[in-house]
Amino acid sequence: MATEVKEGQDIRKMVRTLVQNHGDEKAELIPILHEINRELGYISDEAIKELSKKMNLPSSHIYSVATFYRMLSTEPRGRHVIQFCESAPCHVTGGRLVWQKLQRELGLEKGETSQDDKWTLLTTSCLGLCGVGPVMVIDNDIYGNVTPEQVPGILENYE
Amino acid sequence: MAYFRSHVLVSVDPVCVEKGAYELIETLQDELVKQGLVEEVQVLETSRIGDPETEGLDLMVYPEAVHYTKLTLDDVPFLVEEQFLKGRIAEQYIRETKRVIDEELSAPKTKEVRIVLKNIGEIDPLNIEDYIARDGYMALGKVLTEMTPEETIQEVLDSGLRGRGGAGFPTGLKWRFIRNAVGEQKYMLCNADEGDPGAFANRRVLEGDPHSVVEGMIIAAYAVGASQGYIYCRAEYPIAVRTMKIAIEQARNFGLLGDNILGSGFSFDLEVRMGAGAFVCGEETALMASIEGHRGEPRPRPPFPAQKGLWEQPSNINNVETYSNVPQIILNGAEWFANLGYNKSTGTKTFSMAGDVKNTGLIEVPFGITLREIIYDVGGGIKEDKKFKAVQTGGPMGGCLPEKLLDLHMDYEALAEAGSILGSGGLVVMDEDTCMVDIARFFMEFTQDESCGKCTPCRIGTRRILEILTRICEGKGKPDDIDTLRYLCDQINENSLCGLGKGAPNPVKSTLEHFLDEYEAHIYEKRCPAKVCKSLIRFEIIEGLCTGCTLCARNCPVDAISGERRQTHVIDPDICIKCGICEQLCQYDAIEIK
């Protein structure tokens, strides 16, 4: 998901281009943060500082917004981000066993990133795919009707 | 006007054009001319009809509705001769193709009435002409040319349409407030932040029939006098966001959005705004804060959005499903809509069925249908023919209803009276293997996590409830826990700022009311009747059934199982982590949960 780490100069340039394209109105903040998050894998301090200058917003405001929303991260994430749906329909169709298997396979707890930076394990709010629960998303790939036995095979698909 | 006895539909979507759709049309035309049929058979271009991944070209012939697939240009002369000259179906070209099964939305079952879902799966959502062909934008034309804004509001008011986001406020009345409000600029907002776990009706409408929402919003904008609108869609729905953006662009190109719509002098434009993963943004004031670029925190009301909404201007906010109903009401009349439904709830409601029910997926039924009809007639009953235990309606702020309330007629009032809500129409069906205390704890975990933290009753109160429920599930419940839970539920409900906090206690309150015996079993007997709560169960191997195959011992992650080959094995309860793997693996049903 995340591309290689960018240098400070590149980050500043990216932020400037984004503000140019979106405009500097406050309403554009969340769309811009989305793009930074997609580009870097997370929203770095460097990016917040530059954004603060270009949008004329206090960095505290930007930070407060970036930390409020679950899909924006201010921490670096692994190369592959696993999002497991933790909502009720997936829970009652056996999601808990899949979640336990995932944690065991990866040796990670919720919210953690593996030491080799390969995986970040997250839970997500309902993805609206409840007809095929339990559901998990790895990067942009969606897996439905997941059973604990399928977990190792699914993880093997990722480098 | 020319009259044709047969029509041939050829798909000209980008994939089919790549595969030679236009060459197929040309060859068909040539062949029809050659065989003297050109005045009897009409060739029409259409959007996608088959599976784009199937090799070769495909076409449909009407009125027979025959679908020919995997065609090459060389097949055309024979096909034309058989089908149109001899009037026989060319069986060899009707071939098995990969059928894409829609697991979320199947053909309507008896007792279903589809208004909101009627186009989904039937039209190409990326092609505005498909929508127009099914009377799309006709309601808009009618409103702009024949009706005044006030008449439009009256029509919606007469239909009895109420907010489908769950609150059930009369839509026409809300529109009238905004029409009468004073402000430089009025905004039209669509709440597409469908965050309730288990609800996905809005997503299917946005993805499958985007123009019904766009049309509904333009009509509403005309009625209240708004010139700018936003669709706020959650970021978890990337396909819906993309589909809506394409729909808006197409509507603009057709002169249905922008300046001077259909030459009426009325102007309105629309944009999609994306959330970033915060459940509370489905609350209207939080949603507006998020559009403005703030943390999505709710604020006290009044002032209501109708007076001071987005950027302090009068704003109308309705749910996806509400807007999607509007064109149908205008086209078919208020009376038609008002005749559907029950009591003060008119029309239909979509429900997303999930959990332990045979047919999961999306349904649309008239108000007034009973829960039993929904679960057993439409839903096909409980999976594996187990016993029904509870149904949770309305998402995480809804309550769990037991067997004795299954004959309840579904409408806004009846559900509220039963201690639940209609919410966005999520229905999670639970069978006998579900522990209701665990479920209450589960929902509280969700609301606790999603509480934005602004007001204390919700932030702290939900945390206290969660602590108590967790303790009960761990077998450490205290005798006064039930009273404390009841007290906390009332306090949080009365004193929270927004609907999230007010509704948060519902799962606990309703399970306390209907499944008190399960709480008592956990607290006083340290027993989980459904055998779910790990701390209150133990795994045992049944002598006589165990063959000593060692499968369980080899797979136990903590080596808690011991025993000789061909001898009954034993589980050491002190080491066992109750993961349940042994029970799943055992082929002799020799492992019992106690």
Coordinates of N, CA, C and O in Angstrom, one line a residue, chain B residues 62-208:
Chain B
Y62 N -35.3 -9.7 -28.8 CA -36.7 -9.5 -28.2 C -37.7 -9.6 -29.3 O -37.4 -9.2 -30.4
P63 N -39.0 -10.0 -29.1 CA -39.6 -10.2 -27.8 C -39.3 -11.6 -27.1 O -39.7 -11.8 -26.0
E64 N -38.5 -12.4 -27.8 CA -38.3 -13.7 -27.2 C -37.4 -13.7 -26.0 O -37.3 -14.6 -25.2
A65 N -36.6 -12.6 -25.8 CA -35.6 -12.5 -24.8 C -34.6 -13.7 -24.8 O -34.3 -14.3 -23.8
V66 N -34.1 -13.9 -26.0 CA -33.1 -15.0 -26.1 C -31.7 -14.3 -26.0 O -31.5 -13.3 -26.6
H67 N -30.8 -14.9 -25.3 CA -29.5 -14.4 -25.1 C -28.5 -15.3 -25.8 O -28.3 -16.4 -25.4
Y68 N -27.9 -14.8 -26.9 CA -26.9 -15.6 -27.7 C -25.5 -15.1 -27.2 O -25.3 -13.9 -27.1
T69 N -24.7 -16.1 -27.0 CA -23.3 -15.7 -26.5 C -22.2 -16.3 -27.3 O -22.5 -17.2 -28.1
K70 N -21.0 -15.8 -27.0 CA -19.8 -16.4 -27.6 C -19.9 -16.4 -29.1 O -19.5 -17.4 -29.8
L71 N -20.4 -15.3 -29.7 CA -20.6 -15.3 -31.2 C -19.4 -14.8 -31.9 O -18.6 -14.0 -31.4
T72 N -19.2 -15.3 -33.1 CA -18.2 -14.6 -34.0 C -19.0 -14.1 -35.2 O -20.1 -14.4 -35.4
L73 N -18.3 -13.2 -36.0 CA -19.0 -12.6 -37.1 C -19.5 -13.7 -38.1 O -20.5 -13.5 -38.8
D74 N -18.7 -14.8 -38.2 CA -19.1 -15.9 -39.1 C -20.4 -16.5 -38.7 O -21.1 -17.2 -39.6
D75 N -20.8 -16.4 -37.5 CA -22.1 -17.0 -37.0 C -23.3 -16.2 -37.5 O -24.4 -16.8 -37.5
V76 N -23.1 -15.0 -37.9 CA -24.2 -14.1 -38.1 C -25.2 -14.5 -39.2 O -26.4 -14.6 -38.9
P77 N -24.7 -14.9 -40.4 CA -25.7 -15.3 -41.5 C -26.6 -16.4 -41.0 O -27.8 -16.3 -41.2
F78 N -26.1 -17.5 -40.4 CA -26.9 -18.6 -40.0 C -27.9 -18.1 -38.9 O -29.1 -18.5 -38.9
L79 N -27.4 -17.3 -38.0 CA -28.2 -16.9 -36.9 C -29.4 -16.1 -37.4 O -30.5 -16.3 -37.0
V80 N -29.1 -15.2 -38.3 CA -30.2 -14.3 -38.9 C -31.2 -15.2 -39.6 O -32.4 -15.0 -39.4
E81 N -30.7 -16.2 -40.3 CA -31.6 -17.0 -41.1 C -32.5 -17.8 -40.1 O -33.7 -17.9 -40.3
E82 N -31.9 -18.4 -39.1 CA -32.7 -19.2 -38.2 C -33.7 -18.4 -37.4 O -34.9 -18.7 -37.3
Q83 N -33.1 -17.3 -36.8 CA -33.9 -16.6 -35.8 C -35.0 -15.7 -36.5 O -36.1 -15.7 -36.0
F84 N -34.6 -15.0 -37.6 CA -35.5 -14.1 -38.1 C -36.3 -14.5 -39.3 O -37.4 -14.1 -39.6
L85 N -35.6 -15.4 -40.1 CA -36.3 -15.8 -41.4 C -37.2 -17.0 -41.1 O -38.4 -17.1 -41.4
K86 N -36.6 -18.0 -40.3 CA -37.3 -19.2 -40.1 C -38.1 -19.2 -38.7 O -38.9 -20.0 -38.4
G87 N -37.7 -18.2 -37.9 CA -38.4 -18.0 -36.6 C -38.1 -19.1 -35.6 O -38.9 -19.4 -34.8
R88 N -36.9 -19.7 -35.7 CA -36.5 -20.7 -34.8 C -35.4 -20.2 -33.9 O -34.5 -19.4 -34.4
I89 N -35.3 -20.7 -32.7 CA -34.2 -20.3 -31.9 C -33.0 -21.1 -32.2 O -33.1 -22.3 -32.3
A90 N -31.9 -20.4 -32.4 CA -30.7 -21.1 -32.8 C -30.0 -21.6 -31.5 O -29.1 -21.0 -30.9
E91 N -30.4 -22.8 -31.1 CA -30.0 -23.4 -29.8 C -28.5 -23.4 -29.6 O -28.0 -23.2 -28.5
Q92 N -27.8 -23.7 -30.7 CA -26.4 -23.9 -30.5 C -25.6 -22.7 -30.0 O -24.5 -22.7 -29.5
Y93 N -26.3 -21.5 -30.1 CA -25.6 -20.3 -29.7 C -26.0 -19.8 -28.3 O -25.6 -18.8 -27.8
I94 N -26.9 -20.6 -27.7 CA -27.3 -20.3 -26.3 C -26.4 -21.2 -25.5 O -26.6 -22.4 -25.3
R95 N -25.3 -20.6 -25.0 CA -24.3 -21.4 -24.3 C -24.2 -21.0 -22.8 O -24.5 -19.9 -22.5
E96 N -23.8 -22.0 -22.1 CA -23.6 -21.8 -20.6 C -22.5 -20.7 -20.5 O -21.4 -20.8 -21.0
T97 N -22.8 -19.6 -19.8 CA -21.8 -18.6 -19.5 C -21.7 -18.5 -18.0 O -22.5 -19.0 -17.3
K98 N -20.6 -18.0 -17.6 CA -20.4 -17.8 -16.1 C -21.5 -16.9 -15.6 O -21.6 -15.8 -16.1
R99 N -22.2 -17.4 -14.7 CA -23.3 -16.5 -14.1 C -22.7 -15.9 -12.9 O -22.2 -16.6 -12.0
V100 N -22.9 -14.6 -12.8 CA -22.4 -14.0 -11.6 C -23.6 -14.0 -10.6 O -24.6 -13.4 -10.8
I101 N -23.4 -14.7 -9.5 CA -24.5 -14.8 -8.5 C -24.4 -13.6 -7.6 O -23.3 -13.3 -7.0
D102 N -25.4 -12.9 -7.5 CA -25.5 -11.7 -6.6 C -25.9 -12.2 -5.2 O -27.0 -12.6 -4.9
E103 N -24.9 -12.3 -4.3 CA -25.2 -12.8 -3.0 C -25.9 -11.9 -2.1 O -26.4 -12.2 -1.0
E104 N -26.0 -10.6 -2.5 CA -26.6 -9.6 -1.7 C -28.0 -9.3 -2.0 O -28.8 -8.9 -1.2
L105 N -28.3 -9.5 -3.3 CA -29.7 -9.1 -3.8 C -30.2 -10.1 -4.8 O -29.7 -10.2 -5.9
S106 N -31.1 -10.9 -4.4 CA -31.7 -11.9 -5.3 C -33.0 -11.4 -5.8 O -33.4 -10.4 -5.5
A107 N -33.6 -12.2 -6.7 CA -34.9 -11.8 -7.3 C -35.9 -11.6 -6.2 O -35.8 -12.3 -5.1
P108 N -36.8 -10.7 -6.3 CA -37.8 -10.4 -5.3 C -38.5 -11.6 -4.8 O -38.9 -12.5 -5.7
K109 N -38.6 -11.8 -3.5 CA -39.4 -12.9 -3.0 C -40.9 -12.5 -2.8 O -41.1 -11.3 -2.8
T110 N -41.8 -13.4 -2.6 CA -43.2 -13.0 -2.3 C -43.1 -12.2 -1.1 O -42.3 -12.3 -0.2
K111 N -44.1 -11.3 -1.0 CA -44.2 -10.3 0.1 C -43.2 -9.1 -0.1 O -43.2 -8.2 0.7
E112 N -42.4 -9.2 -1.1 CA -41.5 -8.0 -1.3 C -42.2 -7.0 -2.3 O -42.9 -7.5 -3.2
V113 N -41.9 -5.7 -2.1 CA -42.4 -4.7 -3.0 C -41.2 -3.8 -3.2 O -40.6 -3.3 -2.3
R114 N -40.8 -3.7 -4.5 CA -39.5 -3.0 -4.7 C -39.8 -1.6 -5.4 O -40.3 -1.6 -6.5
I115 N -39.4 -0.6 -4.7 CA -39.5 0.8 -5.2 C -38.1 1.3 -5.3 O -37.6 1.7 -6.3
V116 N -37.4 1.3 -4.2 CA -36.0 1.8 -4.1 C -35.0 0.8 -4.8 O -34.1 1.3 -5.5
L117 N -35.3 -0.5 -4.8 CA -34.4 -1.4 -5.3 C -34.8 -1.8 -6.8 O -34.2 -2.7 -7.3
K118 N -35.8 -1.2 -7.3 CA -36.4 -1.8 -8.5 C -35.4 -1.8 -9.7 O -35.5 -2.7 -10.6
N119 N -34.5 -0.8 -9.8 CA -33.6 -0.8 -10.9 C -32.3 -1.5 -10.7 O -31.5 -1.7 -11.6
I120 N -32.0 -1.9 -9.4 CA -30.7 -2.4 -9.1 C -30.5 -3.8 -9.7 O -31.3 -4.7 -9.5
G121 N -29.4 -3.9 -10.5 CA -29.2 -5.2 -11.2 C -29.9 -5.2 -12.5 O -29.6 -6.1 -13.3
E122 N -30.8 -4.3 -12.8 CA -31.5 -4.3 -14.0 C -30.9 -3.3 -15.0 O -31.1 -3.4 -16.2
I123 N -30.3 -2.3 -14.5 CA -29.7 -1.3 -15.4 C -28.2 -1.1 -15.2 O -27.7 -1.6 -14.2
D124 N -27.6 -0.5 -16.2 CA -26.2 -0.3 -16.0 C -26.0 1.1 -15.3 O -26.4 2.1 -15.8
P125 N -25.5 1.0 -14.1 CA -25.5 2.3 -13.3 C -24.6 3.3 -13.8 O -24.7 4.5 -13.5
L126 N -23.6 2.9 -14.7 CA -22.7 3.9 -15.3 C -23.2 4.5 -16.6 O -22.5 5.3 -17.2
N127 N -24.5 4.2 -16.9 CA -25.0 4.8 -18.1 C -26.4 5.5 -17.8 O -27.4 4.8 -17.6
I128 N -26.4 6.8 -17.9 CA -27.6 7.5 -17.6 C -28.7 7.2 -18.5 O -29.9 7.2 -18.0
E129 N -28.4 6.8 -19.7 CA -29.5 6.5 -20.6 C -30.4 5.3 -20.2 O -31.5 5.2 -20.4
D130 N -29.7 4.3 -19.5 CA -30.4 3.2 -18.9 C -31.4 3.6 -17.9 O -32.6 3.1 -17.9
Y131 N -31.0 4.6 -17.1 CA -32.0 5.1 -16.1 C -33.1 5.9 -16.8 O -34.3 5.7 -16.4
I132 N -32.8 6.7 -17.8 CA -33.8 7.5 -18.4 C -34.8 6.5 -19.1 O -36.0 6.8 -19.2
A133 N -34.3 5.4 -19.7 CA -35.1 4.5 -20.4 C -36.2 3.9 -19.4 O -37.2 3.4 -19.9
R134 N -35.9 3.9 -18.1 CA -36.9 3.4 -17.2 C -37.5 4.5 -16.5 O -37.6 4.6 -15.2
D135 N -38.0 5.5 -17.2 CA -38.7 6.7 -16.7 C -37.8 7.6 -15.8 O -38.4 8.4 -15.1
G136 N -36.5 7.4 -15.9 CA -35.7 8.3 -15.1 C -35.7 9.7 -15.5 O -35.9 10.0 -16.7
Y137 N -35.7 10.6 -14.6 CA -35.7 12.1 -14.8 C -37.0 12.6 -15.3 O -37.2 13.7 -15.7
M138 N -38.0 11.7 -15.4 CA -39.3 12.1 -15.8 C -40.0 12.9 -14.7 O -40.7 13.9 -14.9
A139 N -39.8 12.4 -13.5 CA -40.4 13.1 -12.3 C -39.8 14.5 -12.2 O -40.5 15.5 -12.0
L140 N -38.5 14.7 -12.5 CA -37.8 16.0 -12.5 C -38.5 16.9 -13.5 O -38.8 18.1 -13.2
G141 N -38.7 16.4 -14.7 CA -39.3 17.1 -15.8 C -40.7 17.6 -15.3 O -41.1 18.8 -15.5
K142 N -41.4 16.7 -14.7 CA -42.8 17.0 -14.3 C -42.8 18.1 -13.2 O -43.5 19.1 -13.3
V143 N -41.9 18.0 -12.3 CA -41.8 19.0 -11.2 C -41.4 20.4 -11.8 O -42.1 21.4 -11.4
L144 N -40.4 20.4 -12.6 CA -39.9 21.7 -13.1 C -40.9 22.4 -14.1 O -40.9 23.6 -14.2
T145 N -41.7 21.6 -14.8 CA -42.6 22.2 -15.7 C -44.1 22.3 -15.2 O -44.8 23.2 -15.7
E146 N -44.5 21.4 -14.3 CA -45.9 21.5 -14.0 C -46.2 21.8 -12.5 O -47.3 22.1 -12.2
M147 N -45.2 21.8 -11.7 CA -45.4 22.0 -10.3 C -44.7 23.1 -9.7 O -43.5 23.3 -10.0
T148 N -45.3 23.8 -8.7 CA -44.5 24.8 -8.0 C -43.8 24.1 -6.9 O -44.1 23.0 -6.5
P149 N -42.8 24.8 -6.3 CA -42.1 24.2 -5.2 C -43.0 23.8 -4.1 O -42.9 22.7 -3.5
E150 N -44.0 24.7 -3.8 CA -45.0 24.4 -2.7 C -45.8 23.2 -3.0 O -46.0 22.3 -2.1
E151 N -46.2 23.0 -4.3 CA -46.9 21.8 -4.7 C -46.1 20.5 -4.5 O -46.6 19.5 -4.1
T152 N -44.8 20.7 -4.8 CA -43.9 19.5 -4.7 C -43.8 19.1 -3.2 O -43.9 17.9 -2.9
I153 N -43.6 20.1 -2.4 CA -43.6 19.8 -0.9 C -44.9 19.1 -0.5 O -44.9 18.1 0.2
Q154 N -46.0 19.7 -0.9 CA -47.3 19.1 -0.5 C -47.5 17.7 -0.9 O -48.0 16.8 -0.2
E155 N -47.0 17.4 -2.2 CA -47.1 16.0 -2.7 C -46.3 15.0 -1.8 O -46.8 14.0 -1.5
V156 N -45.1 15.4 -1.5 CA -44.3 14.6 -0.6 C -44.9 14.5 0.8 O -44.9 13.4 1.4
L157 N -45.4 15.6 1.3 CA -46.0 15.5 2.6 C -47.3 14.6 2.6 O -47.4 13.8 3.5
D158 N -48.1 14.7 1.5 CA -49.2 13.8 1.4 C -48.9 12.3 1.3 O -49.7 11.5 1.7
S159 N -47.7 12.1 0.7 CA -47.3 10.7 0.5 C -47.0 10.0 1.9 O -47.0 8.8 2.0
G160 N -46.7 10.9 2.9 CA -46.4 10.3 4.2 C -45.0 9.9 4.3 O -44.6 9.2 5.3
L161 N -44.1 10.2 3.3 CA -42.7 9.7 3.3 C -42.0 10.3 4.6 O -42.1 11.4 4.9
R162 N -41.3 9.3 5.2 CA -40.6 9.7 6.4 C -39.1 9.3 6.3 O -38.8 8.5 5.5
G163 N -38.3 10.0 7.0 CA -36.8 9.8 6.9 C -36.4 8.4 7.0 O -36.7 7.8 8.0
R164 N -35.7 7.9 6.0 CA -35.3 6.5 6.0 C -34.0 6.2 6.7 O -33.5 5.1 6.8
G165 N -33.4 7.3 7.2 CA -32.2 7.1 8.0 C -32.4 6.5 9.4 O -31.5 6.1 10.1
G166 N -33.7 6.6 9.8 CA -34.0 5.9 11.0 C -34.9 6.8 11.9 O -35.7 6.3 12.7
A167 N -34.7 8.1 11.8 CA -35.4 9.0 12.8 C -36.9 9.1 12.4 O -37.8 9.3 13.3
G168 N -37.2 8.9 11.1 CA -38.6 8.9 10.7 C -39.3 10.2 10.7 O -40.6 10.3 10.8
F169 N -38.6 11.3 10.6 CA -39.2 12.6 10.5 C -39.9 12.8 9.2 O -39.3 12.4 8.1
P170 N -41.1 13.4 9.1 CA -41.8 13.5 7.8 C -40.9 14.4 6.9 O -40.6 15.5 7.2
T171 N -40.6 13.8 5.7 CA -39.7 14.5 4.8 C -40.3 15.8 4.3 O -39.6 16.8 4.2
G172 N -41.6 15.8 3.9 CA -42.2 17.0 3.4 C -42.2 18.2 4.4 O -41.9 19.3 4.0
L173 N -42.3 17.8 5.7 CA -42.3 18.9 6.7 C -41.0 19.5 6.9 O -40.8 20.7 7.0
K174 N -39.9 18.6 6.8 CA -38.6 19.1 6.9 C -38.3 20.1 5.7 O -37.7 21.1 5.9
W175 N -38.7 19.7 4.5 CA -38.5 20.5 3.4 C -39.2 21.9 3.5 O -38.7 22.9 3.2
R176 N -40.4 21.9 4.2 CA -41.1 23.1 4.3 C -40.4 24.1 5.3 O -40.3 25.3 5.0
F177 N -39.8 23.5 6.3 CA -39.0 24.3 7.3 C -37.9 25.0 6.5 O -37.6 26.2 6.7
I178 N -37.2 24.3 5.6 CA -36.0 24.8 4.9 C -36.5 25.9 3.9 O -35.9 26.9 3.8
R179 N -37.6 25.6 3.3 CA -38.1 26.5 2.3 C -38.4 27.9 3.0 O -38.2 28.9 2.5
N180 N -39.0 27.8 4.2 CA -39.4 29.0 5.0 C -38.2 29.6 5.7 O -38.3 30.7 6.2
A181 N -37.1 28.9 5.8 CA -35.9 29.5 6.6 C -35.3 30.6 5.8 O -35.3 30.6 4.5
V182 N -34.7 31.5 6.5 CA -34.0 32.7 5.9 C -32.5 32.4 5.8 O -31.9 32.1 6.8
G183 N -32.0 32.6 4.6 CA -30.5 32.4 4.5 C -30.1 32.8 3.1 O -30.9 32.7 2.2
E184 N -28.8 33.2 3.0 CA -28.3 33.6 1.6 C -28.3 32.4 0.7 O -28.6 32.5 -0.5
Q185 N -27.8 31.3 1.3 CA -27.6 30.1 0.5 C -28.2 28.9 1.2 O -28.0 28.8 2.4
K186 N -28.9 28.1 0.5 CA -29.5 26.9 1.1 C -28.8 25.6 0.5 O -28.5 25.6 -0.7
Y187 N -28.5 24.7 1.4 CA -27.8 23.5 1.0 C -28.6 22.3 1.0 O -29.5 22.1 1.9
M188 N -28.4 21.4 0.1 CA -29.1 20.1 0.0 C -28.0 19.0 0.3 O -27.0 18.9 -0.4
L189 N -28.2 18.3 1.4 CA -27.2 17.2 1.8 C -27.8 15.9 1.7 O -29.0 15.6 2.1
C190 N -27.0 14.9 1.3 CA -27.4 13.5 1.3 C -26.5 12.8 2.2 O -25.3 12.7 2.1
N191 N -27.1 12.1 3.2 CA -26.4 11.3 4.2 C -26.2 9.9 3.6 O -27.1 9.1 3.6
A192 N -25.0 9.7 3.1 CA -24.6 8.4 2.5 C -23.5 7.8 3.4 O -22.6 7.1 2.9
D193 N -23.6 8.1 4.7 CA -22.6 7.6 5.6 C -23.1 6.4 6.3 O -23.2 6.4 7.6
E194 N -23.5 5.4 5.6 CA -24.2 4.3 6.1 C -23.2 3.5 7.0 O -22.5 2.6 6.4
G195 N -23.1 3.7 8.2 CA -22.1 3.1 9.1 C -22.6 2.0 9.9 O -21.8 1.2 10.5
D196 N -23.9 1.8 10.1 CA -24.4 0.8 10.9 C -23.9 -0.6 10.5 O -24.1 -1.0 9.3
P197 N -23.2 -1.3 11.4 CA -22.8 -2.7 11.0 C -24.0 -3.5 10.6 O -25.0 -3.4 11.2
G198 N -23.9 -4.1 9.5 CA -25.0 -5.0 9.0 C -26.0 -4.3 8.1 O -26.9 -4.9 7.6
A199 N -25.8 -3.0 7.8 CA -26.6 -2.3 6.9 C -25.9 -2.0 5.6 O -24.8 -1.4 5.6
F200 N -26.4 -2.4 4.4 CA -25.7 -2.1 3.2 C -26.7 -1.7 2.1 O -26.3 -1.7 0.9
A201 N -27.9 -1.3 2.4 CA -28.9 -1.0 1.4 C -28.5 0.3 0.7 O -28.6 0.4 -0.6
N202 N -28.0 1.3 1.4 CA -27.6 2.5 0.8 C -26.5 2.3 -0.2 O -26.5 2.9 -1.3
R203 N -25.6 1.4 0.2 CA -24.4 1.2 -0.7 C -24.9 0.6 -2.0 O -24.5 1.0 -3.1
R204 N -25.9 -0.3 -2.0 CA -26.4 -0.9 -3.2 C -27.1 0.1 -4.1 O -27.1 0.1 -5.3
V205 N -27.9 1.0 -3.4 CA -28.6 2.0 -4.2 C -27.6 3.0 -4.9 O -27.6 3.3 -6.1
L206 N -26.6 3.4 -4.1 CA -25.5 4.3 -4.7 C -24.8 3.6 -5.8 O -24.5 4.3 -6.8
E207 N -24.5 2.4 -5.6 CA -23.7 1.6 -6.7 C -24.6 1.2 -7.8 O -24.1 1.1 -8.9
G208 N -25.8 0.9 -7.5 CA -26.7 0.2 -8.6 C -27.7 1.2 -9.2 O -28.2 0.9 -10.3

